Short mmCIF file of C-alpha atoms in Angstrom, two decimals:
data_model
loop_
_atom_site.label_atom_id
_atom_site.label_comp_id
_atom_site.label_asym_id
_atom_site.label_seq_id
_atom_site.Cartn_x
_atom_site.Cartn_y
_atom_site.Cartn_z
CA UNK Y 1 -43.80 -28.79 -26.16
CA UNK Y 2 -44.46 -25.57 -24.78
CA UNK Y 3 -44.42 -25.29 -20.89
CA UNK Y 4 -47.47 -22.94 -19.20
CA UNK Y 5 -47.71 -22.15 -15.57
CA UNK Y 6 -50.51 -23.56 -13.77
CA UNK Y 7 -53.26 -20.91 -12.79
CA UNK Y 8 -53.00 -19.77 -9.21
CA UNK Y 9 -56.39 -20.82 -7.57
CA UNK Y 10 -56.40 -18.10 -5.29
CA UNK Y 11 -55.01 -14.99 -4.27
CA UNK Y 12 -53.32 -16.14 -1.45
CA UNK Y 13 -51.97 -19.29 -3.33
CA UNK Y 14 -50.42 -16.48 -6.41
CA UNK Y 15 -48.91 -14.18 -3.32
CA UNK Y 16 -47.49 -17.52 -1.89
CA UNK Y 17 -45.97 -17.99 -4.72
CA UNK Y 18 -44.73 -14.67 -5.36
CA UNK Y 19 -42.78 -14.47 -1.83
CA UNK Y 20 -41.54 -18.04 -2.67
CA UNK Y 21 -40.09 -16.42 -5.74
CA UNK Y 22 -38.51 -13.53 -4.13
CA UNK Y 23 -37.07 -15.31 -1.44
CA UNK Y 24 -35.43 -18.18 -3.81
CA UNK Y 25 -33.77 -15.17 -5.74
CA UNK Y 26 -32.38 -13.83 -2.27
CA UNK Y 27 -30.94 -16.97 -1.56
CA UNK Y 28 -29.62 -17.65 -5.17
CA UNK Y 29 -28.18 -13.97 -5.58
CA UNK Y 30 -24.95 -13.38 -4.18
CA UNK Y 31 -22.54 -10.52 -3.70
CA UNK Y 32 -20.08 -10.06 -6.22
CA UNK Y 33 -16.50 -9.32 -6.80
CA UNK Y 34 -16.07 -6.53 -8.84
CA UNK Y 35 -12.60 -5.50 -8.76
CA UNK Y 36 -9.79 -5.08 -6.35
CA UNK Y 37 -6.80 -2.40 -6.09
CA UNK Y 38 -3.34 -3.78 -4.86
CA UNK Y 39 -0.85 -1.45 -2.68
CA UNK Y 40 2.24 -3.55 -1.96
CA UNK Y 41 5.83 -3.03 -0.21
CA UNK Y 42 9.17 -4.57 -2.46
CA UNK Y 43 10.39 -7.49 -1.35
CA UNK Y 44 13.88 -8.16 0.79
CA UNK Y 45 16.73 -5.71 -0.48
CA UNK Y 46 19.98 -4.04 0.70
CA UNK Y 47 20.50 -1.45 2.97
CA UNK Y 48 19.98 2.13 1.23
CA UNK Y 49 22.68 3.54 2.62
CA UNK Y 50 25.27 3.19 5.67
CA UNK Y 51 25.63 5.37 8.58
CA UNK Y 52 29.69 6.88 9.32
CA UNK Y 53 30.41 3.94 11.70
CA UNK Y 54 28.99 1.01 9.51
CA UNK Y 55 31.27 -2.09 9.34
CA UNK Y 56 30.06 -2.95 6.01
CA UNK Y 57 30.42 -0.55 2.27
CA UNK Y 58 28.36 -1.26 -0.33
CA UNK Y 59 30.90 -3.50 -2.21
CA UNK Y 60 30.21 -5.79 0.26
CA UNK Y 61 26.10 -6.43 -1.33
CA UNK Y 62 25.41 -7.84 -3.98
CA UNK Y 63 24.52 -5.06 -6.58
CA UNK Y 64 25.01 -2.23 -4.31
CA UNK Y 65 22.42 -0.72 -2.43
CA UNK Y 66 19.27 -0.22 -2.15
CA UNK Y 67 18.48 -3.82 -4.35
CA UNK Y 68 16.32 -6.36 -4.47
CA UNK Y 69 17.58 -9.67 -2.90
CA UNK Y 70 16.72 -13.45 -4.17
CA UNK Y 71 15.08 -13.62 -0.92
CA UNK Y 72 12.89 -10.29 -1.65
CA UNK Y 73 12.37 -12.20 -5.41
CA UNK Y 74 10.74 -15.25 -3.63
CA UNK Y 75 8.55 -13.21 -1.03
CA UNK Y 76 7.51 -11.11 -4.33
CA UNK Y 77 6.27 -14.21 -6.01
CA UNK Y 78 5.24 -15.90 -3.11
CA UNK Y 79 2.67 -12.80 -2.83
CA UNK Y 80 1.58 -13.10 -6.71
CA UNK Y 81 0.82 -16.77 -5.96
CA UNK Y 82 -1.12 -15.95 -2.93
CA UNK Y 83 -3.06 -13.46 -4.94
CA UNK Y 84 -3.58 -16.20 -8.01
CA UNK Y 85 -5.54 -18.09 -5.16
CA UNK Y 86 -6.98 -15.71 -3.39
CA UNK Y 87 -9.07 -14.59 -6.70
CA UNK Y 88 -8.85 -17.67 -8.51
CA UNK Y 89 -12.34 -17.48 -9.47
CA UNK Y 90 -12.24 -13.90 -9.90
CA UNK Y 91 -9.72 -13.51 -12.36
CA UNK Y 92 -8.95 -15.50 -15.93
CA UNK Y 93 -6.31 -18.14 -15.68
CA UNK Y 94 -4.60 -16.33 -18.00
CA UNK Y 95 -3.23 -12.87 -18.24
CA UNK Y 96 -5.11 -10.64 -19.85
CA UNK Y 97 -4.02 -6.96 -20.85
CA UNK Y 98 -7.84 -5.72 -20.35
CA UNK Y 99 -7.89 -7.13 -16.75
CA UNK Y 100 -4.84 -6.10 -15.43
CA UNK Y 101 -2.85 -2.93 -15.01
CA UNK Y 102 0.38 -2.50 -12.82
CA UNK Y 103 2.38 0.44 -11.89
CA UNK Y 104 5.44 0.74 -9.84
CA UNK Y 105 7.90 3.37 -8.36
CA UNK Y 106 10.92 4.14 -10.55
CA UNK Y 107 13.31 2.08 -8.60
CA UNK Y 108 15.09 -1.27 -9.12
CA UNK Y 109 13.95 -2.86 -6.50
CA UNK Y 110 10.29 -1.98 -6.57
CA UNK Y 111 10.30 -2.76 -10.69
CA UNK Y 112 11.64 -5.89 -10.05
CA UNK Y 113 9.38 -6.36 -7.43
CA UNK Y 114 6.28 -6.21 -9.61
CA UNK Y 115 7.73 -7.99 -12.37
CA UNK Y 116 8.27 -11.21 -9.66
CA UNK Y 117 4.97 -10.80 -8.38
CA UNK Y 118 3.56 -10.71 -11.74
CA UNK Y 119 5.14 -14.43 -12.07
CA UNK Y 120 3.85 -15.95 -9.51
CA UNK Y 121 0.10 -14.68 -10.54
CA UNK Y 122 0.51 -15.12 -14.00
CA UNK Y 123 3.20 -18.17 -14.75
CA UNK Y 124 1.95 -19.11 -18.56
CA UNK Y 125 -0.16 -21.60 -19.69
CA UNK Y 126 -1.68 -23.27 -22.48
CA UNK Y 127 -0.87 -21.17 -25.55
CA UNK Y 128 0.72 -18.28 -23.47
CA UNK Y 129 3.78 -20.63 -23.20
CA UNK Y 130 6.39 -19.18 -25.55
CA UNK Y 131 9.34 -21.40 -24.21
CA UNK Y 132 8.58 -24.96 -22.63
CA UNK Y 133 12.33 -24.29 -20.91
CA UNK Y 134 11.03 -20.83 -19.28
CA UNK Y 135 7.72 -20.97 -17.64
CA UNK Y 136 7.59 -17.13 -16.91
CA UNK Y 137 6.07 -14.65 -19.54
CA UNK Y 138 7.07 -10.69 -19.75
CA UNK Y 139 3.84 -8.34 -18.47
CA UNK Y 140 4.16 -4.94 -18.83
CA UNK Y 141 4.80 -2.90 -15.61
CA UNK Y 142 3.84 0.84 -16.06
CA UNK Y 143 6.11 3.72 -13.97
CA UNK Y 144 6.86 7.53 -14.02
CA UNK Y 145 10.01 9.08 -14.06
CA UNK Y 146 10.82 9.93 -9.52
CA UNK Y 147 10.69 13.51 -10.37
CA UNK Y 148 7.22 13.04 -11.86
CA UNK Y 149 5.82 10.71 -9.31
CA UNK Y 150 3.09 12.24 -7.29
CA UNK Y 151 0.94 9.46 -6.17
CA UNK Y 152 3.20 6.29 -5.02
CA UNK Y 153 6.79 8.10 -4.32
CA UNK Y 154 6.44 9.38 -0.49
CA UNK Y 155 6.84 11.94 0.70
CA UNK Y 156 5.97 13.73 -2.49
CA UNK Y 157 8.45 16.84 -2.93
CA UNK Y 158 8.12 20.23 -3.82
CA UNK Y 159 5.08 20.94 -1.53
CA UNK Y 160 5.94 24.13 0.06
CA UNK Y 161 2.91 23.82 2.65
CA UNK Y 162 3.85 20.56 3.65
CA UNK Y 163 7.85 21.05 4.48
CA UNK Y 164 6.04 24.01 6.57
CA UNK Y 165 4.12 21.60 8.57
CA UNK Y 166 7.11 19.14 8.79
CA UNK Y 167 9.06 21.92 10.64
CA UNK Y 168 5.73 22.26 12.85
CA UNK Y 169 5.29 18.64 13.55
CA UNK Y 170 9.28 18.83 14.64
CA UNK Y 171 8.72 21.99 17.32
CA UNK Y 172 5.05 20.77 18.12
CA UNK Y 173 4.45 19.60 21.52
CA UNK Y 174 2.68 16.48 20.21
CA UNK Y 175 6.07 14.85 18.51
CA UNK Y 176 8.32 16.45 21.51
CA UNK Y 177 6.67 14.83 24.47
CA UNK Y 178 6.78 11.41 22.09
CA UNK Y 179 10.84 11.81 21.67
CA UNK Y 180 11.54 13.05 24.89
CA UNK Y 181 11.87 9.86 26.84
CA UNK Y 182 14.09 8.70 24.52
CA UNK Y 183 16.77 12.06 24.69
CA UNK Y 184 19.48 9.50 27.04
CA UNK Y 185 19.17 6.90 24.03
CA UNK Y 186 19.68 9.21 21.49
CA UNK Y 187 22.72 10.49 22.77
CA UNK Y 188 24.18 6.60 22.80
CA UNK Y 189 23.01 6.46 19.20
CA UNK Y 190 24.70 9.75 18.72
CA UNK Y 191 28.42 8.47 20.01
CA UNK Y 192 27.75 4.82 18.17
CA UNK Y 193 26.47 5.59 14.95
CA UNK Y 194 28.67 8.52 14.04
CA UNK Y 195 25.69 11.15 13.69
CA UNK Y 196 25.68 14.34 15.42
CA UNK Y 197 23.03 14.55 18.60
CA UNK Y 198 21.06 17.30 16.86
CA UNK Y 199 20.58 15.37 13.48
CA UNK Y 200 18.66 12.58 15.25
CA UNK Y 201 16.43 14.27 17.56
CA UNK Y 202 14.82 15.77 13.68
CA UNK Y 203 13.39 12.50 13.77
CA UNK Y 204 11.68 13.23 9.90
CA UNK Y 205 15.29 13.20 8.28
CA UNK Y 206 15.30 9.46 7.76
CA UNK Y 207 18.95 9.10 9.73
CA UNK Y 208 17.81 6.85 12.66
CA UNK Y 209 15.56 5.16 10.29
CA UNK Y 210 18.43 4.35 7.82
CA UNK Y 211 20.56 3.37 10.77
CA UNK Y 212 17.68 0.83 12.08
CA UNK Y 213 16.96 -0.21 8.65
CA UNK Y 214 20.98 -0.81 7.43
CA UNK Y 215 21.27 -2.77 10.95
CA UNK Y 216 17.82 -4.55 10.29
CA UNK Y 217 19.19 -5.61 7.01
CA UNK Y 218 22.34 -6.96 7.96
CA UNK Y 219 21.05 -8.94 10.74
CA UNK Y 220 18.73 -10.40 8.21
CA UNK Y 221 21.38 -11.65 5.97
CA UNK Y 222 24.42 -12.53 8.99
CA UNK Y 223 26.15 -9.72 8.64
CA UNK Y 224 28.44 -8.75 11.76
CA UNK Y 225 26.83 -6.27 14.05
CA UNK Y 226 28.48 -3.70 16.34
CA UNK Y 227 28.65 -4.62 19.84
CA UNK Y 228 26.45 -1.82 20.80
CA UNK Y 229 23.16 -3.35 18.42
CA UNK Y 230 21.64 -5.67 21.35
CA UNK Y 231 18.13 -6.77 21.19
CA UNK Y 232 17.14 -4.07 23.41
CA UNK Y 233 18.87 -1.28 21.57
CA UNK Y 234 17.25 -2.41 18.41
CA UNK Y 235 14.30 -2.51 20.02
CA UNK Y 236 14.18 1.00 21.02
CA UNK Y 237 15.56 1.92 17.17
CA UNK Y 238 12.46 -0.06 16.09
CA UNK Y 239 10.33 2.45 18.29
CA UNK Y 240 12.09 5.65 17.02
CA UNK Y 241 11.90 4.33 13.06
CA UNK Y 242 7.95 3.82 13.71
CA UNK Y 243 7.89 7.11 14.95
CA UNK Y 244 9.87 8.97 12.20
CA UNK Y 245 7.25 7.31 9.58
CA UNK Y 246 4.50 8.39 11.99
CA UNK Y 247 6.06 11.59 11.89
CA UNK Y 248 6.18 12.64 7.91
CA UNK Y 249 2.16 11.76 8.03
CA UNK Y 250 0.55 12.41 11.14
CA UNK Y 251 0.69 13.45 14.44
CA UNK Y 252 0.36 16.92 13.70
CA UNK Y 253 -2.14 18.28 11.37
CA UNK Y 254 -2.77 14.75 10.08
CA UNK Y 255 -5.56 15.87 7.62
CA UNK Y 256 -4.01 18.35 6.34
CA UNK Y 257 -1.03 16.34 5.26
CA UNK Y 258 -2.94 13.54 4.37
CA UNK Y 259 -4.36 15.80 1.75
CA UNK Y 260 -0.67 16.77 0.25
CA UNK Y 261 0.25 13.11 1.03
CA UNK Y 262 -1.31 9.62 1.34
CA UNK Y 263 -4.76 11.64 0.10
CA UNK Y 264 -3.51 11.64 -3.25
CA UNK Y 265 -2.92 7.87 -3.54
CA UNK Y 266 -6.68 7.50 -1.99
CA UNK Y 267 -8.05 9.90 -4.88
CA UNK Y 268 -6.49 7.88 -7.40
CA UNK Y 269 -7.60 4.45 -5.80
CA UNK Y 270 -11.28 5.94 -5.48
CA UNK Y 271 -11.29 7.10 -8.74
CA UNK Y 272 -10.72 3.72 -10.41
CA UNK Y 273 -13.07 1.94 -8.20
CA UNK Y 274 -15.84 4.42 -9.36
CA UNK Y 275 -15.17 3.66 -12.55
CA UNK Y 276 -15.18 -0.29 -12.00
CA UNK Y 277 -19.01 0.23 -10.86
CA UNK Y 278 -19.73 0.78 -14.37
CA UNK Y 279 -20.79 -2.21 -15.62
CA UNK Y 280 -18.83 -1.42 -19.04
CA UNK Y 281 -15.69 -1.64 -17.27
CA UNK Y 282 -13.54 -4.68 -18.07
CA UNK Y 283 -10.82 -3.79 -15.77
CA UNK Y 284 -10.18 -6.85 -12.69
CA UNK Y 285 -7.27 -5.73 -10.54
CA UNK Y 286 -4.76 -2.29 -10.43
CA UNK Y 287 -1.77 -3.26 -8.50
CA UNK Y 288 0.81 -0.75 -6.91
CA UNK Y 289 4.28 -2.05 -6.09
CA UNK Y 290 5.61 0.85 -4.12
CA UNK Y 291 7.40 1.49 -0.52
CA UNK Y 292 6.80 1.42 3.38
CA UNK Y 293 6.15 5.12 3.24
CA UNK Y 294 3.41 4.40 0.68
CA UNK Y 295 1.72 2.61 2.40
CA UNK Y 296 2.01 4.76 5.85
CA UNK Y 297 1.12 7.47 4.10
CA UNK Y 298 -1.94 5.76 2.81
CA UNK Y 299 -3.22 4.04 5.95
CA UNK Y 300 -2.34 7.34 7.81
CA UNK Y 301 -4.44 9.20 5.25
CA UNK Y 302 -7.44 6.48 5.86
CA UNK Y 303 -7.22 6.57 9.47
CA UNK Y 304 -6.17 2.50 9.58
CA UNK Y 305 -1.99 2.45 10.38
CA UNK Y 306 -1.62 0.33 13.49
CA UNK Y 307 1.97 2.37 13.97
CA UNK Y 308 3.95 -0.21 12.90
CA UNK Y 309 6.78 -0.22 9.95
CA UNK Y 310 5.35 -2.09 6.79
CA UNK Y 311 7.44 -5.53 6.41
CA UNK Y 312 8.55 -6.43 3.34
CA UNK Y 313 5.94 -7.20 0.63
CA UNK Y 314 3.41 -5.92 3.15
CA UNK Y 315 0.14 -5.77 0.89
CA UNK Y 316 -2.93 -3.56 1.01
CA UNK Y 317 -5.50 -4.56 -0.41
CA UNK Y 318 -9.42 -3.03 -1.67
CA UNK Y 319 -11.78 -4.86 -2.55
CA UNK Y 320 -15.70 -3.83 -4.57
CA UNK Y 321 -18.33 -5.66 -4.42
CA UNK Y 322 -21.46 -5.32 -5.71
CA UNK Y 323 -23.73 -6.66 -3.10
CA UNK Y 324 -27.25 -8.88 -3.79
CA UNK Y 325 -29.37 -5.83 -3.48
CA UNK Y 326 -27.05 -4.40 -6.69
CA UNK Y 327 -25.39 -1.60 -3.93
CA UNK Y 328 -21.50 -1.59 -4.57
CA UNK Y 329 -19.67 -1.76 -0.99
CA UNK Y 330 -15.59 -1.60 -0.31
CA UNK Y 331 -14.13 -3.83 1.99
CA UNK Y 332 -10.23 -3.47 2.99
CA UNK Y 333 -7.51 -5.68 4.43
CA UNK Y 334 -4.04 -6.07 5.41
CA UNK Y 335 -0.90 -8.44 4.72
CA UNK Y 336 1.87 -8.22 6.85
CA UNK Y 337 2.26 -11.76 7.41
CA UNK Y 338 2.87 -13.66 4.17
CA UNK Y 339 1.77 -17.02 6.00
CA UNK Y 340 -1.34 -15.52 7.42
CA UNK Y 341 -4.39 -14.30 5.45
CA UNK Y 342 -4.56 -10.61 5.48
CA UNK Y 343 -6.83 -9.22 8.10
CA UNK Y 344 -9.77 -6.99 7.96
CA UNK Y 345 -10.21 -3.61 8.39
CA UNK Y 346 -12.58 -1.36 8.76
CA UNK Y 347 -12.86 2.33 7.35
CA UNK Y 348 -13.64 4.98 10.97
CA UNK Y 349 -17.49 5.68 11.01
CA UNK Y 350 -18.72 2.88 8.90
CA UNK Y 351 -18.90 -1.03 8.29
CA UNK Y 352 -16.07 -3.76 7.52
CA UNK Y 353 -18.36 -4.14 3.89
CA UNK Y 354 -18.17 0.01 3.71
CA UNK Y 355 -21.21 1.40 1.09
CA UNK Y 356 -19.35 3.24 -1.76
CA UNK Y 357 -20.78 6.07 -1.57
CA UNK Y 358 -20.47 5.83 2.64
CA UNK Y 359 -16.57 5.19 1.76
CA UNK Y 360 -16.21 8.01 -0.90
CA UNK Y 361 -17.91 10.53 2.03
CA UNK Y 362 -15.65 9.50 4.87
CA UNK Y 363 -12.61 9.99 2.94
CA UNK Y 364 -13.45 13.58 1.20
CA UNK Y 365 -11.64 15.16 3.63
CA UNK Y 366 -8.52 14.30 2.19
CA UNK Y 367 -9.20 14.52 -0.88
CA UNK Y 368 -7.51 17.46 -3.10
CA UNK Y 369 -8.78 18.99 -6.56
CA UNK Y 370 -5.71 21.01 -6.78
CA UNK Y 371 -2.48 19.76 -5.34
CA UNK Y 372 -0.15 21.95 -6.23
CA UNK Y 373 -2.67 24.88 -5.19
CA UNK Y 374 -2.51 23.03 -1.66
CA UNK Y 375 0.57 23.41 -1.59
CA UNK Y 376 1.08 26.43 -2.36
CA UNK Y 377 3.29 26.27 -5.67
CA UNK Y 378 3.07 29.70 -7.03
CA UNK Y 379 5.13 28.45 -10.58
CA UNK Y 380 2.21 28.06 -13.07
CA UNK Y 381 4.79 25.70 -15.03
CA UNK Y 382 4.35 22.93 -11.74
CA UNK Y 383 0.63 23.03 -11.57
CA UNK Y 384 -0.60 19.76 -11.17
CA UNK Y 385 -4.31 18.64 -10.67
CA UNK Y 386 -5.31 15.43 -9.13
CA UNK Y 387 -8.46 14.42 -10.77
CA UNK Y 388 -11.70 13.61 -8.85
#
């Protein structure tokens, strides 16, 4: 039997009715998930290297250096399974090619990174189990040759204009006044760790942050450290490793690196979120297993880094949503705490729930058409555009 709407009796009773409408449908309507974007640090690993007075060689890890450990395996997957649950009702219980893409760094341990993650988020069920014995089912992780990588590998080489305003940020009066308290310290460093005094005050070069980080690591895993690695030496280490990451993004000419840096990875990360607004877009998540530096570099490039070294599977993450009035708005947050939920952040000059467009504004300023034109690569043959 067909169902007819009773006649409105008056005009006020019909506009009554109308607002009624309108204000149900604000109720019922909901903002939306639309997709997210993924920047995570490898799990656990070895030391990359060891500094001339090291009591350990590599024979002494497990696979050498530079590798992911069981324990980096089990924060890895520990991170996919917080990600399952965090979009359980956002993504299918099962993997699915169309929803999913994953790209990673050309290194062991970041590879293997993203291929633990990817069990934890998407352990096979139903008919994606192949082998009752072996709940775990291969997904393909996507990755670029090192030499090639120009959007996850920092900092990205063969940028002229940047190693320029590396040897700025070294003689610039901004870094100096940050390193000169620590000139007495350095000196100790210099005697214990078997570096000469001039190699550590370059504080970009990596060497006291490989010395912090090979210490860091063998701590970790109950290694025997040198007398001289206290608590309070480490500590100051710990300060003079943030600011050598600092360094290689900001502090001097910040924008400008960020555009030959972390800008890059925010072009790329914009670009797919533009194209997830199209409501013909089947694509869910885009997930980035990558380094500490990526992630400094990206944070420095959005304004966000709170100064301190990425931990281990340390997880950026973006987030569209397409709000009830059918506006698309970006929120972002931050993982550096496995056991905590990530926290919120908010993008300088707008909102924690940042309007697209809003978000694509603020961040134009580090945004590049032509990298390798930025930097000022003259060799036609290593032109390299980073499309908008």
């Amino acid at each position: 039997m067909a169902v007819t709407k009773p006649a409105c009796r008056s005009r006020s009773l019909c506009f009554t009715c109308s607002l009624l409408f309108v204000l149900l449908h604000q109720i019922v309507a909901k903002r939306e998930l639309k997709f997210a974007v993924l920047v995570f640090r490898h799990g656990d690993r070895t030391p990359v290297e060891n500094f001339p007075t090291d009591l350990h060689k590599e024979s002494e890890w497990p696979q050498g250096f530079g590798q992911l450990t069981k324990t980096g395996m089990r924060q890895q997957h520990g991170l996919g399974q917080y990600t399952r649950k965090r979009y359980s009702k956002f993504l299918s219980d099962t993997y699915n090619r169309k929803q999913v893409y994953i790209q990673s760094t050309d290194y062991d341990r970041t590879l293997m990174s993203a291929q633990t993650y990817l069990a934890g988020l998407f352990p096979p069920i139903g008919n994606q189990i192949w082998n009752p014995r072996i709940l775990w089912q291969p997904i393909p992780v996507h990755t670029r040759p090192r030499s090639a990588d120009k959007m996850l590998h920092f900092p990205i080489p063969n940028c002229p204009r940047y190693d320029e305003l590396q040897n700025e940020t070294q003689a610039s009066s901004e870094l100096q006044n940050r390193i000169q308290p620590y000139l007495d310290f350095l000196q100790n460093l210099a005697v214990n760790s078997g570096y000469e005094i001039d190699i550590l005050k370059t504080v970009g070069n990596f060497k006291i942050w490989n010395t912090y980080d090979t210490l860091l690591c063998e701590s970790i895993h109950n290694y025997t450290l040198p007398e001289w690695a206290t608590k309070d030496f480490m500590d100051k280490m710990e300060k003079l490793t943030e600011l050598s990451l600092l360094s290689l993004f900001g502090i001097y000419k910040t924008e400008e690196k960020s555009r030959l840096q972390g800008g890059v990875l925010v072009n790329d990360i914009l670009k797919n979120i533009k194209k997830a607004a199209n409501p013909s877009n089947k694509r869910k998540l885009r997930i980035y297993s990558a380094h500490d530096t990526t992630i400094g570099a990206l944070q420095v490039a959005l304004n966000i880094f709170n100064g301190k070294l990425p931990p281990y599977s340390a997880c950026q993450f973006f987030e569209l949503y397409q709000e009830s009035s059918g506006q698309y708005s970006i929120e972002m947050y931050y993982q550096n705490d496995t056991s905590k939920d990530p926290y919120l952040l908010t993008l300088p000059g707008c909102t924690p729930a940042c309007p697209l467009e809003k978000f694509a504004e603020l961040v134009s300023p580090v945004l590049v058409e032509d990298w390798s034109k930025a930097c000022g690569n003259k060799d036609i043959m290593r032109v390299w555009k980073v499309q908008a």
